[in-house]
GROMACS .gro file of C-alpha atoms in nm:
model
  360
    1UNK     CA    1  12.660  14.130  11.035
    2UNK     CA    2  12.406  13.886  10.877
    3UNK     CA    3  12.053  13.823  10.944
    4UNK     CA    4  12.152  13.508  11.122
    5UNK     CA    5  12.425  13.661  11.351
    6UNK     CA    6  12.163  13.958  11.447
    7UNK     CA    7  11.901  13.680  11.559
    8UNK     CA    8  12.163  13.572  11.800
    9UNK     CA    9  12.267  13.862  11.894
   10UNK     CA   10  11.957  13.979  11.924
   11UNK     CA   11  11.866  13.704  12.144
   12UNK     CA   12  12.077  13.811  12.429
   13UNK     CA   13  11.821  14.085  12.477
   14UNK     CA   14  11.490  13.889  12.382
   15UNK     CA   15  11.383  13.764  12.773
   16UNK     CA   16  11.433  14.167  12.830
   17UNK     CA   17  11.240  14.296  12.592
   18UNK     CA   18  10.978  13.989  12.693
   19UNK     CA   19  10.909  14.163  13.030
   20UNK     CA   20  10.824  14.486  12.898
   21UNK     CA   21  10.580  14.652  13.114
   22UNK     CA   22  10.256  14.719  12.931
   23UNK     CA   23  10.088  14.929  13.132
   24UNK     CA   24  10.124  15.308  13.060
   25UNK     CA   25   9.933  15.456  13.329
   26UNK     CA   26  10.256  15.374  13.543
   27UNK     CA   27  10.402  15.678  13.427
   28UNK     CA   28  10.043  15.908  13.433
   29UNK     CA   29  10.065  15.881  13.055
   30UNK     CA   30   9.699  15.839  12.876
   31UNK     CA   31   9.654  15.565  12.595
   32UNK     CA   32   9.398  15.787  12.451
   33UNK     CA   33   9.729  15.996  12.317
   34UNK     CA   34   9.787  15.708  12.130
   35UNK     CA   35  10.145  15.659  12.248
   36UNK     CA   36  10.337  15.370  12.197
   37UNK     CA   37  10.335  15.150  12.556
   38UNK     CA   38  10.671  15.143  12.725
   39UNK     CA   39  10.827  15.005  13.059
   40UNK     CA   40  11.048  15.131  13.288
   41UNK     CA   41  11.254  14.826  13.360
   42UNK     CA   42  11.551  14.936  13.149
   43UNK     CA   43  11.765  15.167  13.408
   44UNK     CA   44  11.454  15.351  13.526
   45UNK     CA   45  11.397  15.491  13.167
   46UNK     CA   46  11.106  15.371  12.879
   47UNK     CA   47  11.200  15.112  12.669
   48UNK     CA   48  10.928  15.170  12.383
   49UNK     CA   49  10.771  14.870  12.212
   50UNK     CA   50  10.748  14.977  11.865
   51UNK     CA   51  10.732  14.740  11.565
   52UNK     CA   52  11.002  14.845  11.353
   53UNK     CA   53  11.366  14.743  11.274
   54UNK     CA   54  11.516  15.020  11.455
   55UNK     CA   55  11.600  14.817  11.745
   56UNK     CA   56  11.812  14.584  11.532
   57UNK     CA   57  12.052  14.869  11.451
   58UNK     CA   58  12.171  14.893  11.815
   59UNK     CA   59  12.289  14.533  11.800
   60UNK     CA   60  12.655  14.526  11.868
   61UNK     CA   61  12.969  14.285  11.778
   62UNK     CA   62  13.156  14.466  12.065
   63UNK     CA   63  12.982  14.308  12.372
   64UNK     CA   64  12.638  14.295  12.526
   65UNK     CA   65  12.641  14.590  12.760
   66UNK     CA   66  12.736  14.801  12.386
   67UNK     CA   67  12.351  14.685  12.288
   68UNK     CA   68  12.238  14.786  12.621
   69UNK     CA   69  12.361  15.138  12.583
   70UNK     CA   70  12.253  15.172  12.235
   71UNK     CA   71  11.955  15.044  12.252
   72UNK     CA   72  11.931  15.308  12.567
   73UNK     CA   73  12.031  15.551  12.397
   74UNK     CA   74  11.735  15.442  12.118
   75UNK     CA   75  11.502  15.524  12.426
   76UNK     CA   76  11.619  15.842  12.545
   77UNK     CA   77  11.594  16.005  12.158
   78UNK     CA   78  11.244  15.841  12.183
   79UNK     CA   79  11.103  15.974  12.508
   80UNK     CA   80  11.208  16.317  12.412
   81UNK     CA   81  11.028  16.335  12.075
   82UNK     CA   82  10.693  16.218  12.248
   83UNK     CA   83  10.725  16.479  12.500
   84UNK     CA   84  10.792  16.713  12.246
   85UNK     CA   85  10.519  16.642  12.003
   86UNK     CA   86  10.730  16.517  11.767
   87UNK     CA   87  10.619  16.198  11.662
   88UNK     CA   88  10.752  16.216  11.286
   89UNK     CA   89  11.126  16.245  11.388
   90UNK     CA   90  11.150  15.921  11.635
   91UNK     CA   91  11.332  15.723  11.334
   92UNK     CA   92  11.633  15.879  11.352
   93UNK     CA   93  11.778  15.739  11.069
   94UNK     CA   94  11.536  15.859  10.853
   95UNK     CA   95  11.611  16.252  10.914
   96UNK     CA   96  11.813  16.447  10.756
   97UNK     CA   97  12.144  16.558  10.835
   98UNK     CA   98  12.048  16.931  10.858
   99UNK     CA   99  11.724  16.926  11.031
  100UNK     CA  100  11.896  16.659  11.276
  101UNK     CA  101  12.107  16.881  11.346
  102UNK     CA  102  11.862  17.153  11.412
  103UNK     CA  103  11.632  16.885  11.682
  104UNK     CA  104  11.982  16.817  11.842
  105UNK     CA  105  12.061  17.170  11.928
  106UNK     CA  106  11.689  17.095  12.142
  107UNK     CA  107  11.739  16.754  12.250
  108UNK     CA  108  12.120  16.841  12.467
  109UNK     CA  109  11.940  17.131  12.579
  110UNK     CA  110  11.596  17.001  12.687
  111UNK     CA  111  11.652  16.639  12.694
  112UNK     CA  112  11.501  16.495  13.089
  113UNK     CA  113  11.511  16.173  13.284
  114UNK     CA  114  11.133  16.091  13.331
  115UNK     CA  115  11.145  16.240  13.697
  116UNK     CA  116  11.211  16.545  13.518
  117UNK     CA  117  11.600  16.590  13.620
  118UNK     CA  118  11.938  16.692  13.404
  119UNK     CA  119  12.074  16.377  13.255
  120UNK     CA  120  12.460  16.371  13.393
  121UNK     CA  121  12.730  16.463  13.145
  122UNK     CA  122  12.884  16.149  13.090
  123UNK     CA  123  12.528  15.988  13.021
  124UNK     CA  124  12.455  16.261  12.777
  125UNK     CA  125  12.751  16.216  12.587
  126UNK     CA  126  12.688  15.788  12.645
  127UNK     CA  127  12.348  15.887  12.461
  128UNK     CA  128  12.539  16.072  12.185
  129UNK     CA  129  12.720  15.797  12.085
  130UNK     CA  130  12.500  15.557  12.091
  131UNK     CA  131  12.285  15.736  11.884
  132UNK     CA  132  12.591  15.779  11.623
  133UNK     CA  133  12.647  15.445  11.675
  134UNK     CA  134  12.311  15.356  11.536
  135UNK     CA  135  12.329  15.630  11.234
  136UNK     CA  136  12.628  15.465  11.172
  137UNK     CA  137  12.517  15.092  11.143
  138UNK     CA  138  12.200  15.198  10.924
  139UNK     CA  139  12.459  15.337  10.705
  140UNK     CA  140  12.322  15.712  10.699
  141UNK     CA  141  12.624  15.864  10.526
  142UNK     CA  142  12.701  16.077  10.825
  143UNK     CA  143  12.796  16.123  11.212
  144UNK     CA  144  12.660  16.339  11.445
  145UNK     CA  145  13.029  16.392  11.550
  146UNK     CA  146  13.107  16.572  11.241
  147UNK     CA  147  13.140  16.947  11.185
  148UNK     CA  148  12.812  16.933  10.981
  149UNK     CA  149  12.670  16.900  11.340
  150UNK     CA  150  12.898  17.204  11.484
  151UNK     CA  151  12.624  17.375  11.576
  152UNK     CA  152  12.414  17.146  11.802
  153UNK     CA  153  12.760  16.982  11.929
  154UNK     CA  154  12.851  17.348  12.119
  155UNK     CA  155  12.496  17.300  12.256
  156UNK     CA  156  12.624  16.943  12.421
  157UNK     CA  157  12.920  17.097  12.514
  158UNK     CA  158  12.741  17.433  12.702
  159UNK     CA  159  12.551  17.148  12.876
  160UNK     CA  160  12.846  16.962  12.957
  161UNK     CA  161  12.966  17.261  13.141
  162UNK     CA  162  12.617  17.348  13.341
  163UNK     CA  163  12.631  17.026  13.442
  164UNK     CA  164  13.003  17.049  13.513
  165UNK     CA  165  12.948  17.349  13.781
  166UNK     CA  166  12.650  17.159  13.891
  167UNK     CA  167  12.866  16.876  14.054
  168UNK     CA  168  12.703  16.655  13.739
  169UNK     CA  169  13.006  16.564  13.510
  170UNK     CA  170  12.939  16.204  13.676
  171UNK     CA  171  13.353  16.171  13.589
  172UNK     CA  172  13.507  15.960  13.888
  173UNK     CA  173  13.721  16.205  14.108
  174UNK     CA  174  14.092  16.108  14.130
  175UNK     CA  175  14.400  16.218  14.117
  176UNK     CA  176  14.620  16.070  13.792
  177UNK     CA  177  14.982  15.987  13.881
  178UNK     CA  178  15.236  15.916  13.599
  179UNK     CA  179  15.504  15.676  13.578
  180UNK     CA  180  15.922  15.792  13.643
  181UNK     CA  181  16.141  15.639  13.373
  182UNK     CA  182  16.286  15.438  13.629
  183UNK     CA  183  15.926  15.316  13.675
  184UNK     CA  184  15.929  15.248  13.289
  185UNK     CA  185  16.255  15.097  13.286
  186UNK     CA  186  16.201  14.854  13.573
  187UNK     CA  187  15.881  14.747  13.372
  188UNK     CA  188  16.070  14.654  13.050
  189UNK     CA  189  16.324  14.491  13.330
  190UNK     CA  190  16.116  14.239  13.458
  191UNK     CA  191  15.938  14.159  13.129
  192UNK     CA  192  15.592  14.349  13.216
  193UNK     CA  193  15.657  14.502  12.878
  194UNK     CA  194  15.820  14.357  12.528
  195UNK     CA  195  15.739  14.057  12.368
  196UNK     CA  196  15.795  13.762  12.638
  197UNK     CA  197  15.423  13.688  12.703
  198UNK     CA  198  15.116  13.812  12.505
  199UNK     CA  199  14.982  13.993  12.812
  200UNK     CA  200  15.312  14.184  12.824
  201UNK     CA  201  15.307  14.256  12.429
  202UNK     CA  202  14.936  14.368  12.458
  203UNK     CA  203  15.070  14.608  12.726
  204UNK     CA  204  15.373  14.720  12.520
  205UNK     CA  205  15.083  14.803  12.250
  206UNK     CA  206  14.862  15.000  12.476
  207UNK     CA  207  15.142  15.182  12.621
  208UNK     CA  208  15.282  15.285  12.263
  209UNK     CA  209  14.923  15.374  12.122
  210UNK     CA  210  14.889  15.579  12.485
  211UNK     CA  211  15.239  15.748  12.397
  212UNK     CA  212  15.206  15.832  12.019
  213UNK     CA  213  14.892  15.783  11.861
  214UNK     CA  214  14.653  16.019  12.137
  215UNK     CA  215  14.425  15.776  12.314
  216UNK     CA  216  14.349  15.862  12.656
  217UNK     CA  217  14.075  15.700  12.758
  218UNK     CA  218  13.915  15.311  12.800
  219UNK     CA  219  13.665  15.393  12.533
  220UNK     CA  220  13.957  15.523  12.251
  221UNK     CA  221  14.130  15.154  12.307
  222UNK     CA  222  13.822  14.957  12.304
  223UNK     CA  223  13.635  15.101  12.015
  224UNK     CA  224  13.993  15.122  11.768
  225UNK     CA  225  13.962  14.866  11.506
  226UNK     CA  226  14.213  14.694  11.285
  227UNK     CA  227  14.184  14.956  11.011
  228UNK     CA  228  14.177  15.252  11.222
  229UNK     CA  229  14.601  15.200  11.230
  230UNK     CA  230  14.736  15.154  10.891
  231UNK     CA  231  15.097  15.129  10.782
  232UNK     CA  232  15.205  15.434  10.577
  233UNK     CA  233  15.520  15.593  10.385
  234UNK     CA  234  15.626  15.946  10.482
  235UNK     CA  235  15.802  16.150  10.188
  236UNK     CA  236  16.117  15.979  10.241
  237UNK     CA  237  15.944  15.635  10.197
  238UNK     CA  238  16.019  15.567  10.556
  239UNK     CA  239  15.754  15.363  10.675
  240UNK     CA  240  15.507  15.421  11.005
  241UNK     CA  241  15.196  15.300  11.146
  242UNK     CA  242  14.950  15.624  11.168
  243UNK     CA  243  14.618  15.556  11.370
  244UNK     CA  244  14.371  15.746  11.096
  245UNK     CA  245  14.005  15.614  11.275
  246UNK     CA  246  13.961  15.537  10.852
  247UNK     CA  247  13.710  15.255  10.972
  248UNK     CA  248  13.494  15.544  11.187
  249UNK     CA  249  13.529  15.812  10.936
  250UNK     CA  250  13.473  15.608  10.629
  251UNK     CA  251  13.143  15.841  10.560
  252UNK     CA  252  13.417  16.152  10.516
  253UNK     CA  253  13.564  16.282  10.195
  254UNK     CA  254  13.942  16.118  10.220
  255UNK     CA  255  14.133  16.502  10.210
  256UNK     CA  256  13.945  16.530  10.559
  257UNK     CA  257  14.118  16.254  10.757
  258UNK     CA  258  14.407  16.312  10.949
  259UNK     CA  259  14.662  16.092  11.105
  260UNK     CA  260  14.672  16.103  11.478
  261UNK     CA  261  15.027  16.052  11.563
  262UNK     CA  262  15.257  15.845  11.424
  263UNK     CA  263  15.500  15.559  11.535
  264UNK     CA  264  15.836  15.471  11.385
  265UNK     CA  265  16.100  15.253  11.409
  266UNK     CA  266  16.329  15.357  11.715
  267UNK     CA  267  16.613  15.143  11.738
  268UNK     CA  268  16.823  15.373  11.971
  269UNK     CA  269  16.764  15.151  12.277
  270UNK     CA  270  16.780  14.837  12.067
  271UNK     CA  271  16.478  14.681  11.828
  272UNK     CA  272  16.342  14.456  12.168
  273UNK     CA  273  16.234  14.826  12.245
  274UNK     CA  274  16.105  14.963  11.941
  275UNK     CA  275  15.768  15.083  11.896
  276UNK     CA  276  15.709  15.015  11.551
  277UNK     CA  277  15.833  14.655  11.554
  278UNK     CA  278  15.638  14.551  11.866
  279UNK     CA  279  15.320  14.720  11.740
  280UNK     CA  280  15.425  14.525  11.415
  281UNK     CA  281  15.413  14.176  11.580
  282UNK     CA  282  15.137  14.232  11.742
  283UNK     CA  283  14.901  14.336  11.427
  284UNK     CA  284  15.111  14.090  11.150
  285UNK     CA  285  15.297  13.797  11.305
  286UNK     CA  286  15.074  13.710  11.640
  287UNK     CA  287  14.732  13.801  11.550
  288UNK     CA  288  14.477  13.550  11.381
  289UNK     CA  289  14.404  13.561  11.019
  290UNK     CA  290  14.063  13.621  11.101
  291UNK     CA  291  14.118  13.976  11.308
  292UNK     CA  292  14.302  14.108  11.033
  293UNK     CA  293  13.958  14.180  10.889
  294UNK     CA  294  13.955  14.627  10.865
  295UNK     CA  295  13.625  14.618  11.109
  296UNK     CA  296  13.789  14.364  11.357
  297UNK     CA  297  13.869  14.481  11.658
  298UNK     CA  298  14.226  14.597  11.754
  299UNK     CA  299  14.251  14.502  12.103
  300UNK     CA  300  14.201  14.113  12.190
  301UNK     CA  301  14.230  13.899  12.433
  302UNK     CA  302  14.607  13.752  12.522
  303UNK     CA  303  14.605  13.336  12.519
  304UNK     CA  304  14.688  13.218  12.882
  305UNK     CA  305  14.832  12.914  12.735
  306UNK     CA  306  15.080  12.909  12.444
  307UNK     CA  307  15.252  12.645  12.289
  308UNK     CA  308  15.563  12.793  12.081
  309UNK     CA  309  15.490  13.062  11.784
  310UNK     CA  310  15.215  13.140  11.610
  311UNK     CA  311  14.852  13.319  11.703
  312UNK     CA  312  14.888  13.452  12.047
  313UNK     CA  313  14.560  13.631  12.065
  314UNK     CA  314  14.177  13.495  12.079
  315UNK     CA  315  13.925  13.623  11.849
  316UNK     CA  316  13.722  13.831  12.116
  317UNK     CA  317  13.760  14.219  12.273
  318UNK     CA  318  13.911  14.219  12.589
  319UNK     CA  319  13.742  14.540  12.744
  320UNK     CA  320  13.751  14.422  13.119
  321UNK     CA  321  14.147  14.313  13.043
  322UNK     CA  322  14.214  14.629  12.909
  323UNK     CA  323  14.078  14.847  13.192
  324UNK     CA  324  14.317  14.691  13.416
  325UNK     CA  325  14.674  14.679  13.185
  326UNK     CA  326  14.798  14.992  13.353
  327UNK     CA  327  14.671  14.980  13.724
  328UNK     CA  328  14.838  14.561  13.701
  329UNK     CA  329  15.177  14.729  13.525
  330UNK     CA  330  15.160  14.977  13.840
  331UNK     CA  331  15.095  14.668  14.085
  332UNK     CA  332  15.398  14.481  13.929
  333UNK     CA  333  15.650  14.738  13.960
  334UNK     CA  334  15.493  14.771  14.365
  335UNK     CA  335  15.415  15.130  14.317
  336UNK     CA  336  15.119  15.311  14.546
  337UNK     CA  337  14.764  15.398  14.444
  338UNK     CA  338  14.767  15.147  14.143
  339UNK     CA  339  14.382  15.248  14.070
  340UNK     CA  340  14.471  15.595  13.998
  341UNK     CA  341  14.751  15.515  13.702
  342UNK     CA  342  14.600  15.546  13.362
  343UNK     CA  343  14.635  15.542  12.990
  344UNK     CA  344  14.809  15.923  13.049
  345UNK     CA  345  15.075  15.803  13.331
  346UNK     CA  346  15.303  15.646  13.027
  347UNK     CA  347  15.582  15.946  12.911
  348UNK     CA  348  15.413  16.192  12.678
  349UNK     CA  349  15.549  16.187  12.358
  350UNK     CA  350  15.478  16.501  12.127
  351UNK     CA  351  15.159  16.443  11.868
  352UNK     CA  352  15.096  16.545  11.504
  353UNK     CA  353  14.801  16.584  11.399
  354UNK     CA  354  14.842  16.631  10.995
  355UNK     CA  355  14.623  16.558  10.693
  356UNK     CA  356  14.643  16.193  10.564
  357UNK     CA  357  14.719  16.297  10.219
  358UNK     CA  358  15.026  16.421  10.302
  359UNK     CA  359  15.146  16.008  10.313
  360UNK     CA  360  15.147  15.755  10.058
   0.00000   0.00000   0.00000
């Protein structure tokens, strides 16, 4: 991202950070401490108005409410160090990996909304990644994901589980359903699935990348970037598409990637059906030059008009599109409870998980 591109960005968020509240006594806190004045505007939480270029780190390309929760997450890290006297450590990109690791053992522990209650799970581990997020776009060499950070990640996950029996996961209750064959078949029938239409290839793809390459969730498909699959030869010098996350793990020594399932050509049920050639279209023959780009992001949105060949696919992330691909594939096929299909309904295929320098 340039300079220019993070002014704009950056812009999005300048009328909020404008009406920043001033006035600390809000919260009981004394200026004679010689804290930093914050506001309470942001989701109930200080938003800290310091003069650095921290801020500019939680600026993403993914979409506006990405900033938000970074820049959130920013906030949270922030609070805590004040209330724990630890004034030195607020830049986190400036600590170390080790002794970060060591104040994050504390912080999923100790860490409090300013009323003084338990964060819920799925905000703690929101504030997790964003705060990864922003190690990752100052370029600090490492995630707090990794297992140098073993230690203080079975802290977050103890939490998770208090929290769990507390009634705090903050997951949404329901019931997942998963699709028949039949239900499959009658998809692939009516053209909800193959290549007719780019909103049925984009469906094929998220239904293959559900299927073979482990992502279960909204956040796996909307974070994956164009680099993250790449197109590898197995010993044989058969060829596959492998989803690697190379573009999130590009801090890590090479020997330590793995691939995360693989998908190959499956021409049993005819090539209109085949996993590797749709997933093929869809990153070489339909996408824009310009998303081809390793950082670029893997899921966009389908064209509603299209005019013969060619790119099928604007340059943008379509994260409310993809939320609804399965519940609308559900719809079409007039099944019940459409809401409670997900990215797991599709037929489980098995997984491998092996080291990536076991491939060409």
């Amino acid at each position: 991202m340039t300079a220019t591109d993070a002014e704009v960005a950056w812009g999005h968020y300048g009328m909020l950070l404008l009406q920043i509240d001033l006035e600390m006594a809000k919260r009981g806190l004394q200026l004679a401490v010689g804290l930093p004045s914050y506001s309470t505007k942001l989701s109930k939480f200080p938003v800290y108005n310091f003069d650095d270029d921290v801020k500019y780190l939680c600026i993403s390309a993914v979409s506006p409410n990405t900033t938000k929760a970074t820049l959130y997450a920013l906030n949270v890290w922030r609070y805590w160090c004040m209330t724990k006297g630890l004034r030195d450590y607020m830049d986190i990109t400036k600590i170390p990996a080790v002794k970060l690791n060591e104040l994050l053992e504390d912080f999923y522990i100790t860490v409090k909304k300013t009323d003084g209650s338990d964060f819920l799970a799925t905000s703690l581990h929101a504030t997790q990644r964003g705060l990864d997020r922003i190690l990752r776009n100052a370029g600090a060499g490492f995630s707090i994901t990794s297992s140098t950070f073993s230690s203080s990640t079975r802290k977050l996950k103890e939490k998770f589980k208090v929290l769990s029996k507390a009634g705090m996961s903050g997951a949404r209750s329901r019931n997942i359903v998963y699709f028949s064959l039949s239900d499959e078949e009658e998809m692939w029938r009516m053209g909800c699935l193959g290549d007719d239409s780019p909103i049925a290839l984009l469906s094929t793809v998220v239904k293959y990348n559900s299927q073979y390459l482990n992502m279960r969730t909204l956040q796996e498909h909307v974070v994956l970037m164009f680099g993250d699959i790449e197109l590898l030869k197995d010993s044989q010098n058969g060829p596959f598409f492998a989803r690697t996350d190379s573009m999130k793990q590009e801090s890590r020594v090479n020997a330590n990637r793995a691939c995360h399932g693989q998908i190959y050509h499956k021409h049993s049920k005819g090539h209109k059906l085949c996993p590797y050639c749709l997933l093929y279209k869809y990153m070489f023959i339909h996408r824009p030059p310009t998303q081809m780009e390793a950082k670029s992001p893997f899921c966009l949105m389908a064209r509603k008009e299209v005019s013969g060949m060619g790119n099928i696919y604007e340059e943008q992330r379509m994260v409310r599109s993809l939320r609804g691909v399965v519940p609308k594939l559900a719809k079409k096929v007039k099944l019940q409870h459409c809401e409670n299909f997900t990215f797991v309904s599709f037929t489980q295929a098995s997984r491998k998980f092996v080291p990536l320098n076991s491939y060409q």
